[in-house]
């Protein structure tokens, strides 16, 4: 009975974790140590446009933006040592060919014997936030330019007034 209870408890835990992954708002991808995608949740499908079936068995590099192809390779060394990688920026390319800006954490997944066998990668889509920050920066630059032009206009107006008074 004790073994049966442990198996049921373990199955319940696996079921809970699968449900959390599937209903999470962030993308969750798992990959093996060679970079091949193992799992891809519904949010990853929504954010990147590819289904689990299209991605399973594909190399993660296939989805990397040309702006940061070395990102996974650099962090793979840290993961092989058992380190977690916290909140790094990662750009992936979605099915339409658009770049998606993500915040990525990577955690090694260990087998019962302690060997690192795969990596869990929760991904938070920050594309809209980055676009908003870029738009804000552009508006601030335009405002500074307008303020400079207004100052030049005020200076020119004052100079013209003084010249009129002299004449």
PDB file of C-alpha atoms in Angstrom:
ATOM      1  CA  UNK A   1       0.000   0.000   0.000  1.00  0.00           C
ATOM      2  CA  UNK A   2       2.817   2.418   0.803  1.00  0.00           C
ATOM      3  CA  UNK A   3       4.387   2.039  -2.663  1.00  0.00           C
ATOM      4  CA  UNK A   4       1.005   2.491  -4.338  1.00  0.00           C
ATOM      5  CA  UNK A   5       0.393   5.641  -2.276  1.00  0.00           C
ATOM      6  CA  UNK A   6       3.790   7.060  -3.294  1.00  0.00           C
ATOM      7  CA  UNK A   7       3.066   6.370  -6.966  1.00  0.00           C
ATOM      8  CA  UNK A   8      -0.352   8.068  -6.733  1.00  0.00           C
ATOM      9  CA  UNK A   9       1.185  11.035  -4.920  1.00  0.00           C
ATOM     10  CA  UNK A  10       3.927  11.286  -7.546  1.00  0.00           C
ATOM     11  CA  UNK A  11       1.384  11.114 -10.389  1.00  0.00           C
ATOM     12  CA  UNK A  12      -0.673  13.845  -8.734  1.00  0.00           C
ATOM     13  CA  UNK A  13       2.416  16.066  -8.454  1.00  0.00           C
ATOM     14  CA  UNK A  14       3.285  15.511 -12.134  1.00  0.00           C
ATOM     15  CA  UNK A  15      -0.304  16.323 -13.101  1.00  0.00           C
ATOM     16  CA  UNK A  16      -0.255  19.539 -11.038  1.00  0.00           C
ATOM     17  CA  UNK A  17       3.040  20.678 -12.542  1.00  0.00           C
ATOM     18  CA  UNK A  18       1.795  19.953 -16.068  1.00  0.00           C
ATOM     19  CA  UNK A  19      -1.363  21.978 -15.381  1.00  0.00           C
ATOM     20  CA  UNK A  20       0.657  24.907 -14.012  1.00  0.00           C
ATOM     21  CA  UNK A  21       2.876  24.861 -17.106  1.00  0.00           C
ATOM     22  CA  UNK A  22      -0.059  24.712 -19.515  1.00  0.00           C
ATOM     23  CA  UNK A  23      -2.004  27.531 -17.836  1.00  0.00           C
ATOM     24  CA  UNK A  24       0.926  29.833 -17.139  1.00  0.00           C
ATOM     25  CA  UNK A  25       0.883  33.217 -18.896  1.00  0.00           C
ATOM     26  CA  UNK A  26       4.613  32.982 -19.651  1.00  0.00           C
ATOM     27  CA  UNK A  27       6.122  30.660 -22.203  1.00  0.00           C
ATOM     28  CA  UNK A  28       7.848  27.618 -20.737  1.00  0.00           C
ATOM     29  CA  UNK A  29      10.224  25.672 -22.915  1.00  0.00           C
ATOM     30  CA  UNK A  30      12.359  22.724 -21.924  1.00  0.00           C
ATOM     31  CA  UNK A  31      15.312  21.516 -23.923  1.00  0.00           C
ATOM     32  CA  UNK A  32      17.969  18.862 -23.629  1.00  0.00           C
ATOM     33  CA  UNK A  33      21.636  19.672 -23.124  1.00  0.00           C
ATOM     34  CA  UNK A  34      22.248  19.580 -26.887  1.00  0.00           C
ATOM     35  CA  UNK A  35      19.665  22.339 -27.382  1.00  0.00           C
ATOM     36  CA  UNK A  36      16.847  20.186 -28.769  1.00  0.00           C
ATOM     37  CA  UNK A  37      13.384  21.325 -27.663  1.00  0.00           C
ATOM     38  CA  UNK A  38      11.548  18.796 -25.507  1.00  0.00           C
ATOM     39  CA  UNK A  39       8.410  20.696 -24.455  1.00  0.00           C
ATOM     40  CA  UNK A  40       6.714  23.950 -25.453  1.00  0.00           C
ATOM     41  CA  UNK A  41       3.633  25.133 -23.537  1.00  0.00           C
ATOM     42  CA  UNK A  42       0.493  26.914 -24.825  1.00  0.00           C
ATOM     43  CA  UNK A  43       1.868  30.353 -23.988  1.00  0.00           C
ATOM     44  CA  UNK A  44       4.955  29.600 -26.098  1.00  0.00           C
ATOM     45  CA  UNK A  45       2.549  28.678 -28.906  1.00  0.00           C
ATOM     46  CA  UNK A  46       0.646  31.952 -28.418  1.00  0.00           C
ATOM     47  CA  UNK A  47       3.752  34.151 -28.175  1.00  0.00           C
ATOM     48  CA  UNK A  48       5.802  32.569 -30.968  1.00  0.00           C
ATOM     49  CA  UNK A  49       3.082  31.092 -33.188  1.00  0.00           C
ATOM     50  CA  UNK A  50       4.539  27.583 -33.434  1.00  0.00           C
ATOM     51  CA  UNK A  51       2.770  24.512 -32.052  1.00  0.00           C
ATOM     52  CA  UNK A  52       4.369  22.002 -29.699  1.00  0.00           C
ATOM     53  CA  UNK A  53       4.398  19.502 -32.575  1.00  0.00           C
ATOM     54  CA  UNK A  54       6.325  21.902 -34.839  1.00  0.00           C
ATOM     55  CA  UNK A  55       8.970  22.564 -32.179  1.00  0.00           C
ATOM     56  CA  UNK A  56       9.568  19.276 -30.368  1.00  0.00           C
ATOM     57  CA  UNK A  57      12.881  17.866 -31.524  1.00  0.00           C
ATOM     58  CA  UNK A  58      13.950  21.120 -33.191  1.00  0.00           C
ATOM     59  CA  UNK A  59      17.136  22.909 -32.073  1.00  0.00           C
ATOM     60  CA  UNK A  60      16.476  26.036 -30.006  1.00  0.00           C
ATOM     61  CA  UNK A  61      19.029  27.876 -32.197  1.00  0.00           C
ATOM     62  CA  UNK A  62      16.487  27.728 -35.031  1.00  0.00           C
ATOM     63  CA  UNK A  63      14.379  30.315 -33.191  1.00  0.00           C
ATOM     64  CA  UNK A  64      17.185  32.622 -32.039  1.00  0.00           C
ATOM     65  CA  UNK A  65      17.316  36.116 -33.476  1.00  0.00           C
ATOM     66  CA  UNK A  66      20.492  36.948 -35.395  1.00  0.00           C
ATOM     67  CA  UNK A  67      21.106  39.672 -32.783  1.00  0.00           C
ATOM     68  CA  UNK A  68      22.101  37.187 -30.055  1.00  0.00           C
ATOM     69  CA  UNK A  69      23.021  33.753 -31.441  1.00  0.00           C
ATOM     70  CA  UNK A  70      25.682  33.160 -28.793  1.00  0.00           C
ATOM     71  CA  UNK A  71      23.273  33.623 -25.852  1.00  0.00           C
ATOM     72  CA  UNK A  72      22.368  29.956 -25.424  1.00  0.00           C
ATOM     73  CA  UNK A  73      25.924  28.737 -25.968  1.00  0.00           C
ATOM     74  CA  UNK A  74      27.390  31.103 -23.360  1.00  0.00           C
ATOM     75  CA  UNK A  75      24.802  30.177 -20.749  1.00  0.00           C
ATOM     76  CA  UNK A  76      24.993  26.446 -21.537  1.00  0.00           C
ATOM     77  CA  UNK A  77      28.414  26.321 -19.863  1.00  0.00           C
ATOM     78  CA  UNK A  78      26.958  27.768 -16.671  1.00  0.00           C
ATOM     79  CA  UNK A  79      24.026  25.343 -16.791  1.00  0.00           C
ATOM     80  CA  UNK A  80      26.378  22.360 -17.217  1.00  0.00           C
ATOM     81  CA  UNK A  81      27.984  23.415 -13.925  1.00  0.00           C
ATOM     82  CA  UNK A  82      24.570  23.334 -12.260  1.00  0.00           C
ATOM     83  CA  UNK A  83      24.145  27.119 -12.106  1.00  0.00           C
ATOM     84  CA  UNK A  84      20.848  28.852 -12.775  1.00  0.00           C
ATOM     85  CA  UNK A  85      20.767  31.722 -15.249  1.00  0.00           C
ATOM     86  CA  UNK A  86      18.477  34.514 -14.061  1.00  0.00           C
ATOM     87  CA  UNK A  87      16.626  37.042 -16.210  1.00  0.00           C
ATOM     88  CA  UNK A  88      18.715  37.477 -19.319  1.00  0.00           C
ATOM     89  CA  UNK A  89      17.331  39.214 -22.381  1.00  0.00           C
ATOM     90  CA  UNK A  90      16.757  36.878 -25.289  1.00  0.00           C
ATOM     91  CA  UNK A  91      15.332  37.632 -28.722  1.00  0.00           C
ATOM     92  CA  UNK A  92      13.519  34.864 -30.580  1.00  0.00           C
ATOM     93  CA  UNK A  93      11.947  34.984 -34.028  1.00  0.00           C
ATOM     94  CA  UNK A  94       8.258  34.104 -34.225  1.00  0.00           C
ATOM     95  CA  UNK A  95       6.489  32.249 -37.034  1.00  0.00           C
ATOM     96  CA  UNK A  96       5.799  35.524 -38.895  1.00  0.00           C
ATOM     97  CA  UNK A  97       9.518  36.365 -38.844  1.00  0.00           C
ATOM     98  CA  UNK A  98       9.156  39.113 -36.228  1.00  0.00           C
ATOM     99  CA  UNK A  99      11.566  39.466 -33.312  1.00  0.00           C
ATOM    100  CA  UNK A 100      10.049  38.800 -29.892  1.00  0.00           C
ATOM    101  CA  UNK A 101      11.860  40.307 -26.895  1.00  0.00           C
ATOM    102  CA  UNK A 102      11.885  37.962 -23.906  1.00  0.00           C
ATOM    103  CA  UNK A 103      13.257  37.816 -20.390  1.00  0.00           C
ATOM    104  CA  UNK A 104      14.595  34.323 -19.875  1.00  0.00           C
ATOM    105  CA  UNK A 105      15.640  32.327 -16.852  1.00  0.00           C
ATOM    106  CA  UNK A 106      17.246  28.929 -17.296  1.00  0.00           C
ATOM    107  CA  UNK A 107      17.414  26.183 -14.698  1.00  0.00           C
ATOM    108  CA  UNK A 108      19.161  22.840 -14.999  1.00  0.00           C
ATOM    109  CA  UNK A 109      16.964  19.775 -14.503  1.00  0.00           C
ATOM    110  CA  UNK A 110      18.732  16.879 -12.816  1.00  0.00           C
ATOM    111  CA  UNK A 111      18.063  13.166 -13.023  1.00  0.00           C
ATOM    112  CA  UNK A 112      17.783  11.100  -9.841  1.00  0.00           C
ATOM    113  CA  UNK A 113      21.525  10.364 -10.012  1.00  0.00           C
ATOM    114  CA  UNK A 114      22.342  14.116 -10.098  1.00  0.00           C
ATOM    115  CA  UNK A 115      23.270  14.329 -13.785  1.00  0.00           C
ATOM    116  CA  UNK A 116      21.983  17.408 -15.574  1.00  0.00           C
ATOM    117  CA  UNK A 117      19.707  16.099 -18.322  1.00  0.00           C
ATOM    118  CA  UNK A 118      17.718  19.100 -19.510  1.00  0.00           C
ATOM    119  CA  UNK A 119      16.983  22.784 -19.003  1.00  0.00           C
ATOM    120  CA  UNK A 120      13.774  24.552 -18.048  1.00  0.00           C
ATOM    121  CA  UNK A 121      13.357  27.972 -19.680  1.00  0.00           C
ATOM    122  CA  UNK A 122      10.486  30.191 -18.527  1.00  0.00           C
ATOM    123  CA  UNK A 123      10.195  33.150 -20.904  1.00  0.00           C
ATOM    124  CA  UNK A 124       8.391  36.425 -20.239  1.00  0.00           C
ATOM    125  CA  UNK A 125       7.343  38.421 -23.306  1.00  0.00           C
ATOM    126  CA  UNK A 126       8.570  42.011 -22.871  1.00  0.00           C
ATOM    127  CA  UNK A 127       8.207  43.059 -26.516  1.00  0.00           C
ATOM    128  CA  UNK A 128       5.414  45.553 -25.833  1.00  0.00           C
ATOM    129  CA  UNK A 129       7.308  47.038 -22.888  1.00  0.00           C
ATOM    130  CA  UNK A 130      10.506  47.437 -24.951  1.00  0.00           C
ATOM    131  CA  UNK A 131       8.541  48.995 -27.830  1.00  0.00           C
ATOM    132  CA  UNK A 132       6.890  51.419 -25.390  1.00  0.00           C
ATOM    133  CA  UNK A 133      10.285  52.358 -23.918  1.00  0.00           C
ATOM    134  CA  UNK A 134      11.696  52.926 -27.410  1.00  0.00           C
ATOM    135  CA  UNK A 135       8.674  55.050 -28.388  1.00  0.00           C
ATOM    136  CA  UNK A 136       9.005  57.056 -25.173  1.00  0.00           C
ATOM    137  CA  UNK A 137      12.699  57.689 -25.836  1.00  0.00           C
ATOM    138  CA  UNK A 138      11.899  58.858 -29.353  1.00  0.00           C
ATOM    139  CA  UNK A 139       9.171  61.213 -28.057  1.00  0.00           C
ATOM    140  CA  UNK A 140      11.528  62.592 -25.399  1.00  0.00           C
ATOM    141  CA  UNK A 141      14.156  63.253 -28.079  1.00  0.00           C
ATOM    142  CA  UNK A 142      11.564  65.058 -30.222  1.00  0.00           C
ATOM    143  CA  UNK A 143      10.468  67.112 -27.201  1.00  0.00           C
ATOM    144  CA  UNK A 144      14.083  68.135 -26.463  1.00  0.00           C
ATOM    145  CA  UNK A 145      14.509  69.146 -30.123  1.00  0.00           C
ATOM    146  CA  UNK A 146      11.278  71.182 -30.024  1.00  0.00           C
ATOM    147  CA  UNK A 147      12.417  72.895 -26.814  1.00  0.00           C
ATOM    148  CA  UNK A 148      15.744  73.783 -28.470  1.00  0.00           C
ATOM    149  CA  UNK A 149      13.935  75.220 -31.491  1.00  0.00           C
ATOM    150  CA  UNK A 150      11.624  77.204 -29.206  1.00  0.00           C
ATOM    151  CA  UNK A 151      14.645  78.634 -27.362  1.00  0.00           C
ATOM    152  CA  UNK A 152      16.268  79.600 -30.670  1.00  0.00           C
ATOM    153  CA  UNK A 153      12.975  81.207 -31.757  1.00  0.00           C
ATOM    154  CA  UNK A 154      12.745  83.167 -28.508  1.00  0.00           C
ATOM    155  CA  UNK A 155      16.366  84.294 -28.877  1.00  0.00           C
ATOM    156  CA  UNK A 156      15.785  85.341 -32.498  1.00  0.00           C
ATOM    157  CA  UNK A 157      12.611  87.214 -31.509  1.00  0.00           C
ATOM    158  CA  UNK A 158      14.432  89.057 -28.701  1.00  0.00           C
ATOM    159  CA  UNK A 159      17.309  89.932 -31.033  1.00  0.00           C
ATOM    160  CA  UNK A 160      14.901  91.251 -33.667  1.00  0.00           C
ATOM    161  CA  UNK A 161      13.141  93.364 -31.020  1.00  0.00           C
ATOM    162  CA  UNK A 162      16.454  94.882 -29.906  1.00  0.00           C
ATOM    163  CA  UNK A 163      17.484  95.600 -33.491  1.00  0.00           C
ATOM    164  CA  UNK A 164      14.119  97.329 -34.119  1.00  0.00           C
ATOM    165  CA  UNK A 165      14.658  99.517 -31.069  1.00  0.00           C
ATOM    166  CA  UNK A 166      18.104 100.551 -32.284  1.00  0.00           C
ATOM    167  CA  UNK A 167      16.782 101.512 -35.698  1.00  0.00           C
TER     168      UNK A 167
END
